[in-house]
mmCIF file of N, CA and C in Angstrom:
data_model
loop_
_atom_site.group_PDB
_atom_site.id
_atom_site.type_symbol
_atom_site.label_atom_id
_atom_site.label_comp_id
_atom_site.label_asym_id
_atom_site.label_seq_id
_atom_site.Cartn_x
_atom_site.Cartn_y
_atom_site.Cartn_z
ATOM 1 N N UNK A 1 43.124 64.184 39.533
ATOM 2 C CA UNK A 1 43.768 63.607 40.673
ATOM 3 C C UNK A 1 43.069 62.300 41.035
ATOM 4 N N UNK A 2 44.292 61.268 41.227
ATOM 5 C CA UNK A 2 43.534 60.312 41.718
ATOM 6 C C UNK A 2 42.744 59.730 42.811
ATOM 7 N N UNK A 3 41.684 59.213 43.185
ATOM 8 C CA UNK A 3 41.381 58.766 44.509
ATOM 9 C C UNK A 3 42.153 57.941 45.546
ATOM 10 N N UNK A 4 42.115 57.857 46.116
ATOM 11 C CA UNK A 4 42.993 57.282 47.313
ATOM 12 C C UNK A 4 41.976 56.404 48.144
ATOM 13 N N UNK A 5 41.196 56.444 47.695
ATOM 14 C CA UNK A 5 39.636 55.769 48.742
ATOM 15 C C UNK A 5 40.147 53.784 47.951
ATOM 16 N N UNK A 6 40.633 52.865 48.838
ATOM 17 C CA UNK A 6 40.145 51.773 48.653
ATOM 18 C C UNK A 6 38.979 51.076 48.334
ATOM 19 N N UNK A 7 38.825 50.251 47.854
ATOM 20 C CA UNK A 7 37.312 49.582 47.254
ATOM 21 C C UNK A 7 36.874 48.681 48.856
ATOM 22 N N UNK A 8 35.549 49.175 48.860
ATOM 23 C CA UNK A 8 35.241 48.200 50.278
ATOM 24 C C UNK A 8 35.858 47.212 50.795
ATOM 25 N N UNK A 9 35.637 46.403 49.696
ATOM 26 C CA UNK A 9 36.059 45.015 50.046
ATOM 27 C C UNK A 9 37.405 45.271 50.669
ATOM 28 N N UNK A 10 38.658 45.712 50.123
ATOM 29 C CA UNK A 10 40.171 45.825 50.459
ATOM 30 C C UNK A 10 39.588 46.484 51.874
ATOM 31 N N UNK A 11 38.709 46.467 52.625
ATOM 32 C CA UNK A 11 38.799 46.994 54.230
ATOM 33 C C UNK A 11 38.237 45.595 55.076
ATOM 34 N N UNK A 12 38.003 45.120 54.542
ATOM 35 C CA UNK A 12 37.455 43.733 55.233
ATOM 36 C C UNK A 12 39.179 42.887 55.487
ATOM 37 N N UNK A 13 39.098 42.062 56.392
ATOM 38 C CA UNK A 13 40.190 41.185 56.643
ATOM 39 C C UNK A 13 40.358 39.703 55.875
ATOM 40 N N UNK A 14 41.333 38.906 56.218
ATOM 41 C CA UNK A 14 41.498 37.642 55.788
ATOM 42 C C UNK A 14 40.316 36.645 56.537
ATOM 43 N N UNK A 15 38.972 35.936 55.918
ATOM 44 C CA UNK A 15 38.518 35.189 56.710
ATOM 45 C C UNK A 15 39.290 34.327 57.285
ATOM 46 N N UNK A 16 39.106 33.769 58.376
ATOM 47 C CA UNK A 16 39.786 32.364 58.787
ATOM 48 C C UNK A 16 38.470 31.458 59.199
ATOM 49 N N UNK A 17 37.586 31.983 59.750
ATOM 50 C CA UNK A 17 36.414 30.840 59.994
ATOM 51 C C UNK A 17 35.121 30.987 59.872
ATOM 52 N N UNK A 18 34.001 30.063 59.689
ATOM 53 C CA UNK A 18 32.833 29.924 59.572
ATOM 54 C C UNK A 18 31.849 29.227 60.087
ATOM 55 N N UNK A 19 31.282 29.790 61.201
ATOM 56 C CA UNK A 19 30.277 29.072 61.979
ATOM 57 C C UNK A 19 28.657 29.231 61.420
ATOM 58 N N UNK A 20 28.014 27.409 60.991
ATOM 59 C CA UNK A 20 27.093 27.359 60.293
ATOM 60 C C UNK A 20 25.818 26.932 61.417
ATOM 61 N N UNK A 21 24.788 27.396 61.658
ATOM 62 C CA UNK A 21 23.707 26.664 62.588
ATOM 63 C C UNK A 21 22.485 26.930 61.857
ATOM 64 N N UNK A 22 21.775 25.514 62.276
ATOM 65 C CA UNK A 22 20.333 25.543 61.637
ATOM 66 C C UNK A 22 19.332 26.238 62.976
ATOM 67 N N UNK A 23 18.525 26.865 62.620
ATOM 68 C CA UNK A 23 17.485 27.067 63.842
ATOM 69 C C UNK A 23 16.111 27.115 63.094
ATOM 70 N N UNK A 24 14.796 27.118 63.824
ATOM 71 C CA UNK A 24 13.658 26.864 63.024
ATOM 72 C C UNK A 24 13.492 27.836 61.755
ATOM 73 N N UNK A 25 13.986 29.290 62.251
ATOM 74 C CA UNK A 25 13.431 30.217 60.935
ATOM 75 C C UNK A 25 14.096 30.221 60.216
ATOM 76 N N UNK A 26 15.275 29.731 59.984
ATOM 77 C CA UNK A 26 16.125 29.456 58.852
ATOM 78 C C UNK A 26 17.794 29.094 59.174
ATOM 79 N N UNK A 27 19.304 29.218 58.562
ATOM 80 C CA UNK A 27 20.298 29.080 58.918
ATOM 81 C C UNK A 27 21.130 30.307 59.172
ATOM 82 N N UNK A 28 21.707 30.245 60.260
ATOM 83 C CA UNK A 28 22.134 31.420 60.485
ATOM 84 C C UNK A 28 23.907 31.236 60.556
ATOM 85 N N UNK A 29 24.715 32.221 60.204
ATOM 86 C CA UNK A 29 26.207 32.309 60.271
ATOM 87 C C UNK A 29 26.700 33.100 60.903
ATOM 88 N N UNK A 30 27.629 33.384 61.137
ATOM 89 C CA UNK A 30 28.953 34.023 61.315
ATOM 90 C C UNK A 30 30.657 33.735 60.556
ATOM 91 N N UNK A 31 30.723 34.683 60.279
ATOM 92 C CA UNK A 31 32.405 34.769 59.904
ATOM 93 C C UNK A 31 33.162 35.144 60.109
ATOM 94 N N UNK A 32 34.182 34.601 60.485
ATOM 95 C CA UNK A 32 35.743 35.721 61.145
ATOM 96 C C UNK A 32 36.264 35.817 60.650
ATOM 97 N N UNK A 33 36.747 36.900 60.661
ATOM 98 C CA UNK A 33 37.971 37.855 59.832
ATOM 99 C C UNK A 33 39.351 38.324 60.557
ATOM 100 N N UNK A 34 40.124 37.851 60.113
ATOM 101 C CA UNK A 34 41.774 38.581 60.944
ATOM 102 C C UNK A 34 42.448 39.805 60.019
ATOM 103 N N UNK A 35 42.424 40.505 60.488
ATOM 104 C CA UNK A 35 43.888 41.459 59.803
ATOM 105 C C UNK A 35 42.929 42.528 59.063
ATOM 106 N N UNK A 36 42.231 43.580 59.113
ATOM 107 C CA UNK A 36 41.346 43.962 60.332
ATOM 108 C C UNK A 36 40.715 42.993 60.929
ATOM 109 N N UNK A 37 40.047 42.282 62.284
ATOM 110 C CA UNK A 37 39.593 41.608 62.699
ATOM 111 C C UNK A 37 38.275 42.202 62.846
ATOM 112 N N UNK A 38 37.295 40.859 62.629
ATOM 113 C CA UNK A 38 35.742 41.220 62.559
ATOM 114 C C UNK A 38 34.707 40.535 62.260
ATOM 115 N N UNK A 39 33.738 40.452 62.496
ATOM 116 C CA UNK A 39 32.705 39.564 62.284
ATOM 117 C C UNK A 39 31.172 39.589 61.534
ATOM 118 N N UNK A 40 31.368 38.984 60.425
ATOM 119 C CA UNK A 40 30.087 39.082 59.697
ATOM 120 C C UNK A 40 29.237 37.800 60.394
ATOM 121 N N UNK A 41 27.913 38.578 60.256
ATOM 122 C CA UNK A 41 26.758 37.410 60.941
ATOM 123 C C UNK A 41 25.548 37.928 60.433
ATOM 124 N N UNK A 42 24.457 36.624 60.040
ATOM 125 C CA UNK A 42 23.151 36.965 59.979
ATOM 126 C C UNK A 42 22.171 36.037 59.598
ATOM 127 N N UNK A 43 21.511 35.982 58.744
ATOM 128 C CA UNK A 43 20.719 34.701 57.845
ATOM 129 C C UNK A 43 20.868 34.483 56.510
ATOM 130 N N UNK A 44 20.966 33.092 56.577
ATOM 131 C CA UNK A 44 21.062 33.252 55.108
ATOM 132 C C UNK A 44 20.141 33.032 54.518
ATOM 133 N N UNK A 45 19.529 33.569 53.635
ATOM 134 C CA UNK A 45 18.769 33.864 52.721
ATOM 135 C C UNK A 45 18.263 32.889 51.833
ATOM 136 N N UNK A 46 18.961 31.921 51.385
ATOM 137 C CA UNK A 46 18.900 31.003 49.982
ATOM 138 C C UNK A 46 18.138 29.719 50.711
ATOM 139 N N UNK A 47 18.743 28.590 51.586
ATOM 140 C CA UNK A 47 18.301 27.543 51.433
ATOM 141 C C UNK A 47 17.282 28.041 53.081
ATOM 142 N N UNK A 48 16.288 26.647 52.803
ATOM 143 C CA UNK A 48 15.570 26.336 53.993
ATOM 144 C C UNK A 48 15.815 25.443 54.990
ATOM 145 N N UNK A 49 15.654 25.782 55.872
ATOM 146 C CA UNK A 49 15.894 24.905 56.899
ATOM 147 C C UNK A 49 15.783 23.845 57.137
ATOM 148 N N UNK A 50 15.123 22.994 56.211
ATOM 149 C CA UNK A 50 14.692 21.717 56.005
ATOM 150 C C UNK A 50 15.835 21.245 55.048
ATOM 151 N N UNK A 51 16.685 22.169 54.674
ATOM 152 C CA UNK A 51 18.068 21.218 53.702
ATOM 153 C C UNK A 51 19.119 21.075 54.161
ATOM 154 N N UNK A 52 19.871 20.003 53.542
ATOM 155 C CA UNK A 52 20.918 19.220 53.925
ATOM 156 C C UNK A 52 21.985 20.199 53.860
ATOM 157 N N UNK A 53 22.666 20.118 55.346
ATOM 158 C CA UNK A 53 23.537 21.014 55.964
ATOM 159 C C UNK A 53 25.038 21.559 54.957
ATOM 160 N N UNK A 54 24.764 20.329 53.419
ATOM 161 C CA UNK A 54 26.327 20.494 52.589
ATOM 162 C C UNK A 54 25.666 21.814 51.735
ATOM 163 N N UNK A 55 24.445 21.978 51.381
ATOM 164 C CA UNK A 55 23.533 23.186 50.640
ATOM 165 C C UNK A 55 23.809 24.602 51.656
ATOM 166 N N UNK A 56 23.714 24.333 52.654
ATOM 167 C CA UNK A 56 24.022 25.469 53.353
ATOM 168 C C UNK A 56 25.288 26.021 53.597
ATOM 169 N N UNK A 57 26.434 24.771 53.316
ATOM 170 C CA UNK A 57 27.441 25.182 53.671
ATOM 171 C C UNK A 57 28.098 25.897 52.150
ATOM 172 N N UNK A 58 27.564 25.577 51.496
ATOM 173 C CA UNK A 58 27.863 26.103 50.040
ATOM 174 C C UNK A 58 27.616 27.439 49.485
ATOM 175 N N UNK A 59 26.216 27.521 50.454
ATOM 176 C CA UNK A 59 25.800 28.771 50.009
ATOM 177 C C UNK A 59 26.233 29.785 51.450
ATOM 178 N N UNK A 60 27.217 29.765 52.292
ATOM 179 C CA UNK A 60 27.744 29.707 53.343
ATOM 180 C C UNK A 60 29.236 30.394 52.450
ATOM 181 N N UNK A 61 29.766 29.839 51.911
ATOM 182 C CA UNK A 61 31.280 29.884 51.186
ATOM 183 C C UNK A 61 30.303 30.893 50.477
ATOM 184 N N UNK A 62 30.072 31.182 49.689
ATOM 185 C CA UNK A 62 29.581 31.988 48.488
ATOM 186 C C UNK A 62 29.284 33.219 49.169
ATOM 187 N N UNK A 63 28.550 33.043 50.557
ATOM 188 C CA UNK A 63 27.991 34.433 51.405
ATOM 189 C C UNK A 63 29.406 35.208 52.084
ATOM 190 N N UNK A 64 30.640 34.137 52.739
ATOM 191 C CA UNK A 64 31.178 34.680 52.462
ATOM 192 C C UNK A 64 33.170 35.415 51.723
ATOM 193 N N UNK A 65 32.494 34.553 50.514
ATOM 194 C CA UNK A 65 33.417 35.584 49.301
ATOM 195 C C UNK A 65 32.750 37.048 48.674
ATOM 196 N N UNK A 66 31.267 37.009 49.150
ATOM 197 C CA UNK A 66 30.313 38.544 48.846
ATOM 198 C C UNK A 66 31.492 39.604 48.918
ATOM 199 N N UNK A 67 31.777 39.709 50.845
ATOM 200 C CA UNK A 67 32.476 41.172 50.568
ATOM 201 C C UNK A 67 34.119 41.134 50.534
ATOM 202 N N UNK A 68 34.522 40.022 50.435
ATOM 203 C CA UNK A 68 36.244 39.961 50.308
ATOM 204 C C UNK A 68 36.222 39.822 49.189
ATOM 205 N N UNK A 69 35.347 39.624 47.583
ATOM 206 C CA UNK A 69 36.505 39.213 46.392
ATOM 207 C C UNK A 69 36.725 37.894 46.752
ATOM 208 N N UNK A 70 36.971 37.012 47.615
ATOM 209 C CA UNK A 70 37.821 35.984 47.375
ATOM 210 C C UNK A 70 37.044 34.585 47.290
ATOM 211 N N UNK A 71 37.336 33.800 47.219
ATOM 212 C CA UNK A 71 37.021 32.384 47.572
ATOM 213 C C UNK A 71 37.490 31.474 48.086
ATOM 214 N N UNK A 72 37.190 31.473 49.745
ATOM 215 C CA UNK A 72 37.921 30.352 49.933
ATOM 216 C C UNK A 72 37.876 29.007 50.363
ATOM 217 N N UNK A 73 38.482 28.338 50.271
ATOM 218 C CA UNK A 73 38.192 26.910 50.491
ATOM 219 C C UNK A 73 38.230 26.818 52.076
ATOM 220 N N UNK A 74 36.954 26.251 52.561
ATOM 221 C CA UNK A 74 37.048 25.531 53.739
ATOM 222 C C UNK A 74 37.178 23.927 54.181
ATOM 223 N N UNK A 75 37.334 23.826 55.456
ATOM 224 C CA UNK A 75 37.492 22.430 55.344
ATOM 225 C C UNK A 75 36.457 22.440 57.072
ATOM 226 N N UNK A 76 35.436 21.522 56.640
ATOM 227 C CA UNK A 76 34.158 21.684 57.665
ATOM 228 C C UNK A 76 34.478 20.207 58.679
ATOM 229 N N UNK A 77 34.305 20.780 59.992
ATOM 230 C CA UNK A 77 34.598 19.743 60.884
ATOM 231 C C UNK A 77 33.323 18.686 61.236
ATOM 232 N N UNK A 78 33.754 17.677 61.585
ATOM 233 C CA UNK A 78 32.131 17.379 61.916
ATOM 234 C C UNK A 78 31.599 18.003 63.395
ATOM 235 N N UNK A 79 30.080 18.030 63.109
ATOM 236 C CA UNK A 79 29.471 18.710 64.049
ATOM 237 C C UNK A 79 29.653 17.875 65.646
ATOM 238 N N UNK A 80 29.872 19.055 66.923
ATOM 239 C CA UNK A 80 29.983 18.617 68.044
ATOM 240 C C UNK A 80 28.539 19.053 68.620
ATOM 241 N N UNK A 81 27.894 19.344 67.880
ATOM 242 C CA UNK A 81 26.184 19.799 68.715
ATOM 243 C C UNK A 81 25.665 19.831 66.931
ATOM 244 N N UNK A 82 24.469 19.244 67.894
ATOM 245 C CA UNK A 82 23.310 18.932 66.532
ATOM 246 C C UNK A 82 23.182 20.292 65.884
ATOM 247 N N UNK A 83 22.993 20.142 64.789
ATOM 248 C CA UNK A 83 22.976 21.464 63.715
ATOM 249 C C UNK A 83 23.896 22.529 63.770
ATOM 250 N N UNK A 84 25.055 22.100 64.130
ATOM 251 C CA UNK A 84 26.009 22.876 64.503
ATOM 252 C C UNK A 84 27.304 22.904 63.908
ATOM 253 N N UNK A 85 28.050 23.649 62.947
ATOM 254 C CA UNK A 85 29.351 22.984 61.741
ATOM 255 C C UNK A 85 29.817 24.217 62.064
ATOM 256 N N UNK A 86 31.256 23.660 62.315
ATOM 257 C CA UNK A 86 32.261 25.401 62.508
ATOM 258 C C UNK A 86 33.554 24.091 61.054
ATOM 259 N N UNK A 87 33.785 25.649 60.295
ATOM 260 C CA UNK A 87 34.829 25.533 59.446
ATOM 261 C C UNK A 87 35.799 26.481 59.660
ATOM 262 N N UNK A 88 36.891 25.651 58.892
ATOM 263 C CA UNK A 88 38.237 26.526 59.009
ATOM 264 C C UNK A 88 38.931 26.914 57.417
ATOM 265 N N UNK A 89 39.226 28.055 57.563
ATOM 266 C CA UNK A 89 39.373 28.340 56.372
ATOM 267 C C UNK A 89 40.966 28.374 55.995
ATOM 268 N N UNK A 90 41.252 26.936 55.013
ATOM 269 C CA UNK A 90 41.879 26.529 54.783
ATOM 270 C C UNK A 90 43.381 27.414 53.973
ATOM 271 N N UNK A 91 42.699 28.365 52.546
ATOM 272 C CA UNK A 91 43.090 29.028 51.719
ATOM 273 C C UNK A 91 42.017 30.083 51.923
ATOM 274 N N UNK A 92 42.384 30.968 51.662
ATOM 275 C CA UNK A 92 41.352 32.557 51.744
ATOM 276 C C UNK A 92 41.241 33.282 50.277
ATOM 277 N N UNK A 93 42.162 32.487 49.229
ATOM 278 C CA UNK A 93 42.287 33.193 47.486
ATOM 279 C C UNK A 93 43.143 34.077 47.737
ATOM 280 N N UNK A 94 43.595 34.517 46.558
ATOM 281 C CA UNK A 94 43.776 35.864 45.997
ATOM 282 C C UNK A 94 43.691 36.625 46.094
ATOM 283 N N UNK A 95 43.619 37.890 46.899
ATOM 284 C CA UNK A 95 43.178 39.509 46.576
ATOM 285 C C UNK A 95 43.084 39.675 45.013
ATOM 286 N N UNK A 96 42.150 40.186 44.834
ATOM 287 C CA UNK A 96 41.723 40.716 43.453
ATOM 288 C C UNK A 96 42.513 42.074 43.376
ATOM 289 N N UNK A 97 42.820 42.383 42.024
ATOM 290 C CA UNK A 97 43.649 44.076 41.836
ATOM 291 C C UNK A 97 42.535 45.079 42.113
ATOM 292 N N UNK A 98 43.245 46.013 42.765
ATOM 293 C CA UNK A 98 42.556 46.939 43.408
ATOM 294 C C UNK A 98 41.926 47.595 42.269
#
């Protein structure tokens, strides 16, 4: 018999946005999700705080296609407060086959 249990990821929602900030101990995010609605947030891990905000935003996109499968293209506004980049997520990809 088959399982009926979805793969994690298929429980996560469509991102729509990405808020990037630098602070001394490193860069920290958030991501929104619609359709379940929800919010991933934390540190990221890879670059230091001392790098140029397009390194973070890269490794920002990559953190998060982690738990959707997808990749999507953002389009990053310029910042209205120092160290501060909110993106909008333009295309969200593909769903991958279950």
């Amino acid at each position: 018999m088959a399982s009926k249990r979805r793969p994690y990821w298929r429980t996560f929602g469509t991102p729509t946005s990405l808020v990037l900030y630098r602070t001394a101990d490193g860069w920290r995010y958030a991501v929104h999700f619609t359709g379940p609605a929800g919010i991933a947030h934390g540190t990221l891990a890879g670059p230091p705080p001392s790098s140029e905000p397009d390194i973070a935003q890269a490794a920002l996109v990559q953190k998060a296609e982690e738990p959707t499968h997808r990749r999507p293209d953002v389009l990053w506004q310029a910042p209205d407060q120092p160290d501060w980049w909110t993106g909008t997520v333009t295309v969200a990809g593909p769903l991958p086959p279950a």
